[in-house]
């Protein structure tokens, strides 16, 4: 559609020249539209920057969690169980929104032969997983259920051995 010239009759039908009638109003409307578009674009850029910042912070936090969780595993494998327990308990405090603390504490108890305590920790992992099913694969719980069954068998064997020893006295 052709633009109305300054000296053309105003399209509103007033009979005046466009420059003396609606030109300033139309310019103001165009300016307001341009300002709204610029504000919307800036808001979009700000939102994207905030999302990038949030993503980067979440990535750094995830990497810190992985490092702390893996450090507990390394301590367990090195036989430094007191340090591993302390680190696992710190995971529970620092990252209450994930299961890793209970998982790692269970590993510590298991390495110490404290099978009942280990099974209790793994039950807490399962509770946590069931409370947050959208964050876990379907088979995740099964691996902990298998661990619990194995540990309960170890507890039953140990209790049986104690009872046998008591009977033989």
PDB file of N, CA and C in Angstrom, residues 66 82 114 148 162:
ATOM      1  N   UNK A  66      28.892 -34.526  40.888  1.00  0.00           N
ATOM      2  CA  UNK A  66      29.567 -35.716  40.347  1.00  0.00           C
ATOM      3  C   UNK A  66      30.938 -35.914  40.990  1.00  0.00           C
ATOM      4  N   UNK A  82      36.214 -43.972  57.110  1.00  0.00           N
ATOM      5  CA  UNK A  82      35.781 -42.848  57.945  1.00  0.00           C
ATOM      6  C   UNK A  82      35.660 -41.577  57.111  1.00  0.00           C
ATOM      7  N   UNK A 114      28.366 -53.652  57.565  1.00  0.00           N
ATOM      8  CA  UNK A 114      27.146 -53.226  58.265  1.00  0.00           C
ATOM      9  C   UNK A 114      25.977 -53.325  57.279  1.00  0.00           C
ATOM     10  N   UNK A 148      19.482 -54.822  48.162  1.00  0.00           N
ATOM     11  CA  UNK A 148      18.837 -55.028  49.459  1.00  0.00           C
ATOM     12  C   UNK A 148      18.627 -56.514  49.721  1.00  0.00           C
ATOM     13  N   UNK A 162      25.777 -66.633  64.245  1.00  0.00           N
ATOM     14  CA  UNK A 162      25.825 -66.264  65.669  1.00  0.00           C
ATOM     15  C   UNK A 162      24.993 -67.240  66.480  1.00  0.00           C
TER      16      UNK A 162
END
